[in-house]
Amino acid sequence: GQQLNQSPQSMFIQEGEDVSMNCTSSSIFNTWLWYKQDPGEGPVLLIALYKAGELTSNGRLTAQFGITRKDSFLNISASIPSDVGIYFCAGQLWGANSKLTFGKGITLSVRP
Amino acid sequence: DAGITQSPRHKVTETGTPVTLRCHQTENHRYMYWYRQDPGHGLRLIHYSYGVKDTDKGEVSDGYSVSRSKTEDFLLTLESATSSQTSVYFCAISESGGYTFGSGTRLTVV
Protein backbone atom coordinates (compact mmCIF):
# COMPACT_ATOMS: atom_id res chain seq x y z
CA GLY A 1 0.00 0.00 0.00
CA GLN A 2 0.94 3.63 -0.12
CA GLN A 3 3.35 4.86 2.52
CA LEU A 4 4.51 8.28 3.54
CA ASN A 5 7.99 8.68 4.93
CA GLN A 6 8.75 11.18 7.64
CA SER A 7 12.14 11.32 9.25
CA PRO A 8 13.72 11.68 11.67
CA GLN A 9 11.28 10.35 14.26
CA SER A 10 12.27 13.13 16.69
CA MET A 11 13.74 16.61 16.36
CA PHE A 12 15.17 18.86 19.05
CA ILE A 13 15.58 22.59 18.46
CA GLN A 14 16.25 25.74 20.43
CA GLU A 15 13.51 28.29 20.93
CA GLY A 16 13.69 30.90 18.18
CA GLU A 17 15.16 28.56 15.58
CA ASP A 18 13.52 27.64 12.31
CA VAL A 19 12.79 23.99 11.57
CA SER A 20 11.88 22.20 8.37
CA MET A 21 10.21 18.81 8.01
CA ASN A 22 9.59 16.91 4.85
CA CYS A 23 7.41 14.07 3.79
CA THR A 24 8.01 11.81 0.81
CA SER A 25 6.02 9.19 -1.00
CA SER A 26 6.66 6.59 -3.68
CA SER A 27 3.34 7.50 -5.31
CA ILE A 28 1.58 10.73 -6.14
CA PHE A 29 -1.14 12.46 -4.18
CA ASN A 30 -3.61 15.15 -5.20
CA THR A 31 -3.79 16.75 -1.77
CA TRP A 32 -1.20 17.11 0.97
CA LEU A 33 -2.09 18.02 4.54
CA TRP A 34 -0.11 18.74 7.68
CA TYR A 35 -1.47 18.02 11.14
CA LYS A 36 -0.17 18.79 14.62
CA GLN A 37 -0.97 16.74 17.70
CA ASP A 38 -0.60 18.24 21.16
CA PRO A 39 -0.07 15.84 24.07
CA GLY A 40 -3.33 14.17 25.10
CA GLU A 41 -5.28 15.52 22.15
CA GLY A 42 -6.20 14.50 18.62
CA PRO A 43 -4.38 15.80 15.56
CA VAL A 44 -5.45 19.23 14.31
CA LEU A 45 -5.19 20.38 10.71
CA LEU A 46 -2.52 23.05 10.17
CA ILE A 47 -2.32 23.48 6.42
CA ALA A 48 -3.90 21.85 3.35
CA LEU A 49 -2.33 21.98 -0.12
CA TYR A 50 -4.27 21.23 -3.28
CA LYS A 51 -2.02 22.02 -6.22
CA ALA A 52 1.46 20.92 -7.24
CA GLY A 53 3.94 23.69 -6.49
CA GLU A 54 1.54 25.46 -4.13
CA LEU A 55 3.15 27.36 -1.26
CA THR A 56 0.83 28.21 1.63
CA SER A 57 1.43 30.03 4.90
CA ASN A 58 -0.43 30.02 8.18
CA GLY A 59 1.25 32.42 10.59
CA ARG A 60 4.75 31.12 11.28
CA LEU A 61 4.04 27.95 9.30
CA THR A 62 4.77 27.54 5.61
CA ALA A 63 4.11 24.39 3.61
CA GLN A 64 4.73 23.45 0.01
CA PHE A 65 3.25 20.83 -2.30
CA GLY A 66 6.12 19.33 -4.29
CA ILE A 67 5.98 19.69 -8.06
CA THR A 68 6.35 15.93 -8.52
CA ARG A 69 3.30 15.49 -6.23
CA LYS A 70 5.33 12.94 -4.28
CA ASP A 71 6.54 15.19 -1.49
CA SER A 72 5.72 18.11 0.75
CA PHE A 73 7.55 20.13 3.35
CA LEU A 74 6.53 22.12 6.40
CA ASN A 75 8.62 24.96 7.78
CA ILE A 76 8.16 26.51 11.21
CA SER A 77 9.90 29.83 11.71
CA ALA A 78 10.99 31.37 15.01
CA SER A 79 9.91 28.38 17.09
CA ILE A 80 8.25 28.84 20.46
CA PRO A 81 7.65 26.35 23.30
CA SER A 82 4.02 25.71 22.25
CA ASP A 83 5.26 24.31 18.92
CA VAL A 84 6.08 21.11 20.83
CA GLY A 85 4.07 18.18 19.56
CA ILE A 86 3.84 15.53 16.86
CA TYR A 87 3.64 16.70 13.26
CA PHE A 88 1.96 14.38 10.76
CA CYS A 89 1.86 14.68 7.03
CA ALA A 90 -1.00 13.10 5.10
CA GLY A 91 -1.70 12.54 1.44
CA GLN A 92 -4.98 12.05 -0.34
CA LEU A 93 -6.11 11.03 -3.79
CA TRP A 94 -9.28 12.44 -5.27
CA GLY A 95 -12.32 10.25 -5.55
CA ALA A 96 -15.09 8.73 -3.50
CA ASN A 97 -14.12 7.12 -0.20
CA SER A 98 -10.69 8.62 -0.61
CA LYS A 99 -8.93 8.01 2.66
CA LEU A 100 -5.93 9.89 3.98
CA THR A 101 -2.57 8.13 4.14
CA PHE A 102 -0.57 9.32 7.14
CA GLY A 103 3.14 9.46 7.84
CA LYS A 104 4.31 8.17 11.21
CA GLY A 105 4.91 11.65 12.51
CA ILE A 106 7.83 13.69 13.81
CA THR A 107 7.99 14.58 17.51
CA LEU A 108 9.29 18.12 17.90
CA SER A 109 10.88 19.30 21.13
CA VAL A 110 11.72 22.97 21.70
CA ARG A 111 14.30 23.91 24.31
CA PRO A 112 13.67 27.28 25.99
CA ASP B 1 -15.80 23.16 18.81
CA ALA B 2 -15.31 20.63 16.01
CA GLY B 3 -18.52 18.76 16.84
CA ILE B 4 -16.94 15.38 17.48
CA THR B 5 -16.97 13.67 20.84
CA GLN B 6 -15.40 10.41 21.93
CA SER B 7 -16.46 8.44 25.00
CA PRO B 8 -15.13 7.32 27.32
CA ARG B 9 -11.88 9.33 27.43
CA HIS B 10 -10.15 6.68 29.52
CA LYS B 11 -10.95 3.04 30.19
CA VAL B 12 -9.24 0.15 31.90
CA THR B 13 -10.61 -3.28 31.15
CA GLU B 14 -9.66 -6.88 31.70
CA THR B 15 -8.44 -9.29 29.05
CA GLY B 16 -11.30 -11.18 27.44
CA THR B 17 -14.03 -8.64 28.17
CA PRO B 18 -15.95 -6.83 25.44
CA VAL B 19 -15.44 -3.09 25.10
CA THR B 20 -17.33 -0.52 23.04
CA LEU B 21 -16.01 2.93 22.24
CA ARG B 22 -18.33 5.62 20.96
CA CYS B 23 -17.79 8.44 18.49
CA HIS B 24 -20.52 11.06 18.19
CA GLN B 25 -20.60 13.90 15.67
CA THR B 26 -22.90 16.87 15.23
CA GLU B 27 -21.53 17.90 11.80
CA ASN B 28 -23.63 15.52 9.68
CA HIS B 29 -20.47 14.39 7.92
CA ARG B 30 -20.71 11.34 5.71
CA TYR B 31 -17.37 9.69 6.51
CA MET B 32 -16.24 8.45 9.91
CA TYR B 33 -13.03 6.63 10.81
CA TRP B 34 -11.49 4.77 13.72
CA TYR B 35 -7.69 4.87 14.17
CA ARG B 36 -5.36 3.54 16.79
CA GLN B 37 -2.13 5.31 17.70
CA ASP B 38 0.86 3.45 19.08
CA PRO B 39 4.48 4.59 19.53
CA GLY B 40 6.49 3.98 16.39
CA HIS B 41 3.43 3.18 14.30
CA GLY B 42 1.71 6.52 13.91
CA LEU B 43 -1.99 6.43 13.09
CA ARG B 44 -3.34 3.14 11.76
CA LEU B 45 -6.82 2.81 10.29
CA ILE B 46 -9.02 0.18 11.93
CA HIS B 47 -12.39 0.62 10.21
CA TYR B 48 -14.21 3.37 8.43
CA SER B 49 -17.75 4.22 7.38
CA TYR B 50 -19.01 6.01 4.29
CA GLY B 51 -22.65 6.13 5.34
CA VAL B 52 -25.26 4.62 7.61
CA LYS B 53 -24.75 0.85 7.70
CA ASP B 54 -21.87 1.19 5.18
CA THR B 55 -18.55 0.22 6.71
CA ASP B 56 -15.27 -1.26 5.55
CA LYS B 57 -12.05 -2.60 7.02
CA GLY B 58 -8.83 -0.69 7.42
CA GLU B 59 -5.30 -2.01 7.75
CA VAL B 60 -5.59 -3.31 11.36
CA SER B 61 -9.18 -4.54 11.60
CA ASP B 62 -8.61 -7.97 13.19
CA GLY B 63 -10.27 -8.18 16.61
CA TYR B 64 -12.45 -5.12 16.00
CA SER B 65 -15.96 -4.58 14.68
CA VAL B 66 -17.91 -1.41 14.02
CA SER B 67 -21.47 -0.29 13.60
CA ARG B 68 -23.12 2.84 12.29
CA SER B 69 -26.88 2.78 12.70
CA LYS B 70 -27.26 6.55 12.37
CA THR B 71 -25.21 9.32 10.81
CA GLU B 72 -24.00 10.81 14.06
CA ASP B 73 -22.72 7.70 15.84
CA PHE B 74 -19.90 5.29 14.97
CA LEU B 75 -19.21 2.54 17.47
CA LEU B 76 -16.01 0.51 17.75
CA THR B 77 -16.25 -2.83 19.57
CA LEU B 78 -13.48 -5.04 20.82
CA GLU B 79 -15.27 -8.38 21.10
CA SER B 80 -12.72 -9.87 23.49
CA ALA B 81 -10.07 -7.39 24.52
CA THR B 82 -6.41 -8.42 24.46
CA SER B 83 -3.34 -6.69 25.85
CA SER B 84 -2.20 -5.90 22.29
CA GLN B 85 -5.24 -3.67 21.97
CA THR B 86 -3.96 -1.33 24.67
CA SER B 87 -3.69 1.90 22.71
CA VAL B 88 -5.07 5.36 22.14
CA TYR B 89 -8.06 5.30 19.82
CA PHE B 90 -9.06 8.25 17.68
CA CYS B 91 -12.23 8.86 15.75
CA ALA B 92 -12.22 11.19 12.76
CA ILE B 93 -14.90 12.65 10.52
CA SER B 94 -14.86 14.16 7.05
CA GLU B 95 -17.21 15.28 4.34
CA SER B 96 -14.57 15.85 1.70
CA GLY B 97 -10.88 16.55 2.08
CA GLY B 98 -9.18 16.67 5.45
CA TYR B 99 -10.28 14.96 8.63
CA THR B 100 -11.36 16.38 11.97
CA PHE B 101 -10.25 14.24 14.89
CA GLY B 102 -11.76 13.63 18.28
CA SER B 103 -9.72 13.95 21.48
CA GLY B 104 -9.13 10.22 21.76
CA THR B 105 -9.86 7.33 24.11
CA ARG B 106 -7.00 5.84 26.09
CA LEU B 107 -7.74 2.13 26.52
CA THR B 108 -5.70 -0.11 28.79
CA VAL B 109 -6.28 -3.86 28.75
CA VAL B 110 -4.90 -5.61 31.84
PDB file of N, CA and C in Angstrom, chain A residues 23-96:
ATOM      1  N   CYS A  23       8.207  15.276   3.878  1.00  0.00           N
ATOM      2  CA  CYS A  23       7.405  14.068   3.791  1.00  0.00           C
ATOM      3  C   CYS A  23       7.497  13.592   2.347  1.00  0.00           C
ATOM      4  N   THR A  24       7.843  12.320   2.159  1.00  0.00           N
ATOM      5  CA  THR A  24       8.006  11.813   0.810  1.00  0.00           C
ATOM      6  C   THR A  24       7.172  10.560   0.611  1.00  0.00           C
ATOM      7  N   SER A  25       6.845  10.329  -0.641  1.00  0.00           N
ATOM      8  CA  SER A  25       6.017   9.188  -0.995  1.00  0.00           C
ATOM      9  C   SER A  25       6.543   8.554  -2.270  1.00  0.00           C
ATOM     10  N   SER A  26       6.274   7.274  -2.437  1.00  0.00           N
ATOM     11  CA  SER A  26       6.656   6.590  -3.679  1.00  0.00           C
ATOM     12  C   SER A  26       5.578   6.767  -4.741  1.00  0.00           C
ATOM     13  N   SER A  27       4.431   7.283  -4.352  1.00  0.00           N
ATOM     14  CA  SER A  27       3.340   7.498  -5.306  1.00  0.00           C
ATOM     15  C   SER A  27       2.796   8.912  -5.150  1.00  0.00           C
ATOM     16  N   ILE A  28       2.058   9.354  -6.134  1.00  0.00           N
ATOM     17  CA  ILE A  28       1.583  10.734  -6.142  1.00  0.00           C
ATOM     18  C   ILE A  28       0.302  10.886  -5.318  1.00  0.00           C
ATOM     19  N   PHE A  29       0.103  12.091  -4.849  1.00  0.00           N
ATOM     20  CA  PHE A  29      -1.137  12.463  -4.181  1.00  0.00           C
ATOM     21  C   PHE A  29      -1.684  13.742  -4.803  1.00  0.00           C
ATOM     22  N   ASN A  30      -2.973  13.943  -4.695  1.00  0.00           N
ATOM     23  CA  ASN A  30      -3.613  15.150  -5.204  1.00  0.00           C
ATOM     24  C   ASN A  30      -3.724  16.232  -4.146  1.00  0.00           C
ATOM     25  N   THR A  31      -3.696  15.828  -2.887  1.00  0.00           N
ATOM     26  CA  THR A  31      -3.794  16.746  -1.768  1.00  0.00           C
ATOM     27  C   THR A  31      -2.773  16.345  -0.719  1.00  0.00           C
ATOM     28  N   TRP A  32      -2.109  17.352  -0.152  1.00  0.00           N
ATOM     29  CA  TRP A  32      -1.204  17.111   0.973  1.00  0.00           C
ATOM     30  C   TRP A  32      -1.711  17.924   2.157  1.00  0.00           C
ATOM     31  N   LEU A  33      -1.653  17.331   3.334  1.00  0.00           N
ATOM     32  CA  LEU A  33      -2.088  18.018   4.541  1.00  0.00           C
ATOM     33  C   LEU A  33      -1.047  17.835   5.630  1.00  0.00           C
ATOM     34  N   TRP A  34      -0.979  18.822   6.503  1.00  0.00           N
ATOM     35  CA  TRP A  34      -0.106  18.745   7.675  1.00  0.00           C
ATOM     36  C   TRP A  34      -0.955  18.919   8.930  1.00  0.00           C
ATOM     37  N   TYR A  35      -0.757  18.008   9.875  1.00  0.00           N
ATOM     38  CA  TYR A  35      -1.466  18.024  11.142  1.00  0.00           C
ATOM     39  C   TYR A  35      -0.473  18.159  12.285  1.00  0.00           C
ATOM     40  N   LYS A  36      -0.951  18.743  13.385  1.00  0.00           N
ATOM     41  CA  LYS A  36      -0.168  18.785  14.625  1.00  0.00           C
ATOM     42  C   LYS A  36      -0.987  18.174  15.745  1.00  0.00           C
ATOM     43  N   GLN A  37      -0.314  17.358  16.556  1.00  0.00           N
ATOM     44  CA  GLN A  37      -0.969  16.738  17.697  1.00  0.00           C
ATOM     45  C   GLN A  37      -0.309  17.197  18.985  1.00  0.00           C
ATOM     46  N   ASP A  38      -1.074  17.859  19.822  1.00  0.00           N
ATOM     47  CA  ASP A  38      -0.599  18.235  21.159  1.00  0.00           C
ATOM     48  C   ASP A  38      -0.755  17.044  22.087  1.00  0.00           C
ATOM     49  N   PRO A  39       0.044  16.966  23.132  1.00  0.00           N
ATOM     50  CA  PRO A  39      -0.067  15.837  24.068  1.00  0.00           C
ATOM     51  C   PRO A  39      -1.479  15.686  24.614  1.00  0.00           C
ATOM     52  N   GLY A  40      -2.006  14.457  24.548  1.00  0.00           N
ATOM     53  CA  GLY A  40      -3.326  14.172  25.102  1.00  0.00           C
ATOM     54  C   GLY A  40      -4.495  14.611  24.246  1.00  0.00           C
ATOM     55  N   GLU A  41      -4.207  15.055  23.034  1.00  0.00           N
ATOM     56  CA  GLU A  41      -5.276  15.520  22.154  1.00  0.00           C
ATOM     57  C   GLU A  41      -5.198  14.821  20.802  1.00  0.00           C
ATOM     58  N   GLY A  42      -6.234  15.026  19.979  1.00  0.00           N
ATOM     59  CA  GLY A  42      -6.204  14.501  18.624  1.00  0.00           C
ATOM     60  C   GLY A  42      -5.480  15.448  17.689  1.00  0.00           C
ATOM     61  N   PRO A  43      -5.044  14.944  16.540  1.00  0.00           N
ATOM     62  CA  PRO A  43      -4.377  15.804  15.558  1.00  0.00           C
ATOM     63  C   PRO A  43      -5.304  16.915  15.064  1.00  0.00           C
ATOM     64  N   VAL A  44      -4.706  18.064  14.805  1.00  0.00           N
ATOM     65  CA  VAL A  44      -5.447  19.227  14.312  1.00  0.00           C
ATOM     66  C   VAL A  44      -4.830  19.667  12.992  1.00  0.00           C
ATOM     67  N   LEU A  45      -5.674  19.965  12.024  1.00  0.00           N
ATOM     68  CA  LEU A  45      -5.185  20.375  10.706  1.00  0.00           C
ATOM     69  C   LEU A  45      -4.495  21.735  10.780  1.00  0.00           C
ATOM     70  N   LEU A  46      -3.280  21.797  10.224  1.00  0.00           N
ATOM     71  CA  LEU A  46      -2.522  23.051  10.172  1.00  0.00           C
ATOM     72  C   LEU A  46      -2.659  23.716   8.805  1.00  0.00           C
ATOM     73  N   ILE A  47      -2.347  22.943   7.776  1.00  0.00           N
ATOM     74  CA  ILE A  47      -2.323  23.480   6.416  1.00  0.00           C
ATOM     75  C   ILE A  47      -2.752  22.374   5.456  1.00  0.00           C
ATOM     76  N   ALA A  48      -3.518  22.759   4.435  1.00  0.00           N
ATOM     77  CA  ALA A  48      -3.896  21.849   3.352  1.00  0.00           C
ATOM     78  C   ALA A  48      -3.409  22.431   2.035  1.00  0.00           C
ATOM     79  N   LEU A  49      -2.894  21.576   1.172  1.00  0.00           N
ATOM     80  CA  LEU A  49      -2.327  21.978  -0.117  1.00  0.00           C
ATOM     81  C   LEU A  49      -3.001  21.185  -1.213  1.00  0.00           C
ATOM     82  N   TYR A  50      -3.432  21.874  -2.274  1.00  0.00           N
ATOM     83  CA  TYR A  50      -4.271  21.226  -3.276  1.00  0.00           C
ATOM     84  C   TYR A  50      -3.682  21.225  -4.685  1.00  0.00           C
ATOM     85  N   LYS A  51      -2.546  21.884  -4.865  1.00  0.00           N
ATOM     86  CA  LYS A  51      -2.024  22.024  -6.218  1.00  0.00           C
ATOM     87  C   LYS A  51      -0.516  21.882  -6.197  1.00  0.00           C
ATOM     88  N   ALA A  52       0.019  21.112  -7.154  1.00  0.00           N
ATOM     89  CA  ALA A  52       1.460  20.920  -7.238  1.00  0.00           C
ATOM     90  C   ALA A  52       2.161  22.270  -7.331  1.00  0.00           C
ATOM     91  N   GLY A  53       3.200  22.440  -6.517  1.00  0.00           N
ATOM     92  CA  GLY A  53       3.940  23.691  -6.490  1.00  0.00           C
ATOM     93  C   GLY A  53       3.379  24.731  -5.539  1.00  0.00           C
ATOM     94  N   GLU A  54       2.200  24.485  -5.010  1.00  0.00           N
ATOM     95  CA  GLU A  54       1.542  25.463  -4.132  1.00  0.00           C
ATOM     96  C   GLU A  54       2.360  25.690  -2.871  1.00  0.00           C
ATOM     97  N   LEU A  55       2.467  26.961  -2.484  1.00  0.00           N
ATOM     98  CA  LEU A  55       3.148  27.364  -1.258  1.00  0.00           C
ATOM     99  C   LEU A  55       2.127  28.115  -0.415  1.00  0.00           C
ATOM    100  N   THR A  56       1.880  27.633   0.788  1.00  0.00           N
ATOM    101  CA  THR A  56       0.828  28.213   1.633  1.00  0.00           C
ATOM    102  C   THR A  56       1.383  28.507   3.015  1.00  0.00           C
ATOM    103  N   SER A  57       0.997  29.653   3.556  1.00  0.00           N
ATOM    104  CA  SER A  57       1.433  30.027   4.901  1.00  0.00           C
ATOM    105  C   SER A  57       0.260  30.151   5.841  1.00  0.00           C
ATOM    106  N   ASN A  58       0.546  29.863   7.100  1.00  0.00           N
ATOM    107  CA  ASN A  58      -0.435  30.025   8.177  1.00  0.00           C
ATOM    108  C   ASN A  58       0.345  30.530   9.381  1.00  0.00           C
ATOM    109  N   GLY A  59       0.440  31.850   9.514  1.00  0.00           N
ATOM    110  CA  GLY A  59       1.246  32.422  10.588  1.00  0.00           C
ATOM    111  C   GLY A  59       2.714  32.114  10.382  1.00  0.00           C
ATOM    112  N   ARG A  60       3.326  31.461  11.378  1.00  0.00           N
ATOM    113  CA  ARG A  60       4.749  31.118  11.279  1.00  0.00           C
ATOM    114  C   ARG A  60       4.982  29.826  10.502  1.00  0.00           C
ATOM    115  N   LEU A  61       3.940  29.217  10.020  1.00  0.00           N
ATOM    116  CA  LEU A  61       4.041  27.950   9.305  1.00  0.00           C
ATOM    117  C   LEU A  61       3.969  28.204   7.795  1.00  0.00           C
ATOM    118  N   THR A  62       4.822  27.502   7.063  1.00  0.00           N
ATOM    119  CA  THR A  62       4.772  27.542   5.610  1.00  0.00           C
ATOM    120  C   THR A  62       4.887  26.106   5.114  1.00  0.00           C
ATOM    121  N   ALA A  63       4.048  25.746   4.173  1.00  0.00           N
ATOM    122  CA  ALA A  63       4.113  24.392   3.614  1.00  0.00           C
ATOM    123  C   ALA A  63       4.085  24.473   2.101  1.00  0.00           C
ATOM    124  N   GLN A  64       4.715  23.497   1.463  1.00  0.00           N
ATOM    125  CA  GLN A  64       4.731  23.451   0.008  1.00  0.00           C
ATOM    126  C   GLN A  64       4.360  22.067  -0.486  1.00  0.00           C
ATOM    127  N   PHE A  65       3.645  22.045  -1.587  1.00  0.00           N
ATOM    128  CA  PHE A  65       3.247  20.828  -2.295  1.00  0.00           C
ATOM    129  C   PHE A  65       4.290  20.634  -3.384  1.00  0.00           C
ATOM    130  N   GLY A  66       5.049  19.555  -3.326  1.00  0.00           N
ATOM    131  CA  GLY A  66       6.120  19.334  -4.285  1.00  0.00           C
ATOM    132  C   GLY A  66       5.615  19.217  -5.715  1.00  0.00           C
ATOM    133  N   ILE A  67       6.426  19.675  -6.675  1.00  0.00           N
ATOM    134  CA  ILE A  67       5.985  19.690  -8.061  1.00  0.00           C
ATOM    135  C   ILE A  67       5.843  18.288  -8.639  1.00  0.00           C
ATOM    136  N   THR A  68       6.508  17.303  -8.056  1.00  0.00           N
ATOM    137  CA  THR A  68       6.347  15.927  -8.523  1.00  0.00           C
ATOM    138  C   THR A  68       5.094  15.290  -7.948  1.00  0.00           C
ATOM    139  N   ARG A  69       4.459  15.972  -6.989  1.00  0.00           N
ATOM    140  CA  ARG A  69       3.296  15.495  -6.230  1.00  0.00           C
ATOM    141  C   ARG A  69       3.631  14.307  -5.327  1.00  0.00           C
ATOM    142  N   LYS A  70       4.919  14.051  -5.127  1.00  0.00           N
ATOM    143  CA  LYS A  70       5.327  12.938  -4.284  1.00  0.00           C
ATOM    144  C   LYS A  70       5.962  13.419  -2.979  1.00  0.00           C
ATOM    145  N   ASP A  71       5.948  14.719  -2.736  1.00  0.00           N
ATOM    146  CA  ASP A  71       6.536  15.189  -1.494  1.00  0.00           C
ATOM    147  C   ASP A  71       5.948  16.527  -1.081  1.00  0.00           C
ATOM    148  N   SER A  72       6.178  16.843   0.192  1.00  0.00           N
ATOM    149  CA  SER A  72       5.719  18.109   0.750  1.00  0.00           C
ATOM    150  C   SER A  72       6.657  18.465   1.893  1.00  0.00           C
ATOM    151  N   PHE A  73       6.794  19.743   2.163  1.00  0.00           N
ATOM    152  CA  PHE A  73       7.554  20.128   3.353  1.00  0.00           C
ATOM    153  C   PHE A  73       6.781  21.139   4.179  1.00  0.00           C
ATOM    154  N   LEU A  74       7.112  21.168   5.456  1.00  0.00           N
ATOM    155  CA  LEU A  74       6.534  22.123   6.403  1.00  0.00           C
ATOM    156  C   LEU A  74       7.685  22.844   7.076  1.00  0.00           C
ATOM    157  N   ASN A  75       7.613  24.153   7.101  1.00  0.00           N
ATOM    158  CA  ASN A  75       8.617  24.956   7.781  1.00  0.00           C
ATOM    159  C   ASN A  75       7.966  25.742   8.911  1.00  0.00           C
ATOM    160  N   ILE A  76       8.604  25.715  10.073  1.00  0.00           N
ATOM    161  CA  ILE A  76       8.159  26.512  11.207  1.00  0.00           C
ATOM    162  C   ILE A  76       9.250  27.537  11.475  1.00  0.00           C
ATOM    163  N   SER A  77       8.894  28.798  11.469  1.00  0.00           N
ATOM    164  CA  SER A  77       9.896  29.832  11.712  1.00  0.00           C
ATOM    165  C   SER A  77       9.796  30.338  13.143  1.00  0.00           C
ATOM    166  N   ALA A  78      10.922  30.759  13.677  1.00  0.00           N
ATOM    167  CA  ALA A  78      10.992  31.374  15.009  1.00  0.00           C
ATOM    168  C   ALA A  78      10.226  30.548  16.040  1.00  0.00           C
ATOM    169  N   SER A  79      10.658  29.326  16.247  1.00  0.00           N
ATOM    170  CA  SER A  79       9.913  28.379  17.086  1.00  0.00           C
ATOM    171  C   SER A  79       9.711  28.900  18.509  1.00  0.00           C
ATOM    172  N   ILE A  80       8.597  28.491  19.085  1.00  0.00           N
ATOM    173  CA  ILE A  80       8.251  28.841  20.459  1.00  0.00           C
ATOM    174  C   ILE A  80       7.904  27.560  21.208  1.00  0.00           C
ATOM    175  N   PRO A  81       7.895  27.587  22.531  1.00  0.00           N
ATOM    176  CA  PRO A  81       7.648  26.351  23.296  1.00  0.00           C
ATOM    177  C   PRO A  81       6.353  25.639  22.932  1.00  0.00           C
ATOM    178  N   SER A  82       5.310  26.357  22.564  1.00  0.00           N
ATOM    179  CA  SER A  82       4.023  25.712  22.246  1.00  0.00           C
ATOM    180  C   SER A  82       4.038  25.013  20.888  1.00  0.00           C
ATOM    181  N   ASP A  83       5.135  25.081  20.163  1.00  0.00           N
ATOM    182  CA  ASP A  83       5.264  24.313  18.921  1.00  0.00           C
ATOM    183  C   ASP A  83       5.551  22.844  19.208  1.00  0.00           C
ATOM    184  N   VAL A  84       5.824  22.507  20.453  1.00  0.00           N
ATOM    185  CA  VAL A  84       6.076  21.114  20.831  1.00  0.00           C
ATOM    186  C   VAL A  84       4.870  20.256  20.470  1.00  0.00           C
ATOM    187  N   GLY A  85       5.147  19.090  19.909  1.00  0.00           N
ATOM    188  CA  GLY A  85       4.069  18.179  19.556  1.00  0.00           C
ATOM    189  C   GLY A  85       4.514  17.222  18.475  1.00  0.00           C
ATOM    190  N   ILE A  86       3.570  16.470  17.957  1.00  0.00           N
ATOM    191  CA  ILE A  86       3.841  15.535  16.863  1.00  0.00           C
ATOM    192  C   ILE A  86       3.254  16.118  15.589  1.00  0.00           C
ATOM    193  N   TYR A  87       4.065  16.157  14.549  1.00  0.00           N
ATOM    194  CA  TYR A  87       3.643  16.698  13.258  1.00  0.00           C
ATOM    195  C   TYR A  87       3.488  15.546  12.269  1.00  0.00           C
ATOM    196  N   PHE A  88       2.271  15.430  11.741  1.00  0.00           N
ATOM    197  CA  PHE A  88       1.964  14.378  10.764  1.00  0.00           C
ATOM    198  C   PHE A  88       1.744  14.995   9.393  1.00  0.00           C
ATOM    199  N   CYS A  89       2.280  14.343   8.376  1.00  0.00           N
ATOM    200  CA  CYS A  89       1.863  14.676   7.025  1.00  0.00           C
ATOM    201  C   CYS A  89       0.830  13.640   6.593  1.00  0.00           C
ATOM    202  N   ALA A  90       0.014  14.014   5.631  1.00  0.00           N
ATOM    203  CA  ALA A  90      -1.000  13.103   5.104  1.00  0.00           C
ATOM    204  C   ALA A  90      -1.212  13.416   3.626  1.00  0.00           C
ATOM    205  N   GLY A  91      -1.432  12.384   2.849  1.00  0.00           N
ATOM    206  CA  GLY A  91      -1.702  12.542   1.438  1.00  0.00           C
ATOM    207  C   GLY A  91      -3.063  11.956   1.091  1.00  0.00           C
ATOM    208  N   GLN A  92      -3.661  12.514   0.075  1.00  0.00           N
ATOM    209  CA  GLN A  92      -4.983  12.052  -0.338  1.00  0.00           C
ATOM    210  C   GLN A  92      -5.110  12.088  -1.850  1.00  0.00           C
ATOM    211  N   LEU A  93      -5.755  11.046  -2.375  1.00  0.00           N
ATOM    212  CA  LEU A  93      -6.106  11.027  -3.787  1.00  0.00           C
ATOM    213  C   LEU A  93      -7.551  11.453  -3.929  1.00  0.00           C
ATOM    214  N   TRP A  94      -7.880  12.054  -5.060  1.00  0.00           N
ATOM    215  CA  TRP A  94      -9.277  12.438  -5.267  1.00  0.00           C
ATOM    216  C   TRP A  94     -10.126  11.205  -5.534  1.00  0.00           C
ATOM    217  N   GLY A  95     -11.404  11.333  -5.248  1.00  0.00           N
ATOM    218  CA  GLY A  95     -12.324  10.248  -5.546  1.00  0.00           C
ATOM    219  C   GLY A  95     -13.149   9.870  -4.336  1.00  0.00           C
ATOM    220  N   ALA A  96     -14.202   9.142  -4.580  1.00  0.00           N
ATOM    221  CA  ALA A  96     -15.092   8.727  -3.497  1.00  0.00           C
ATOM    222  C   ALA A  96     -14.351   7.830  -2.522  1.00  0.00           C
TER     223      ALA A  96
END
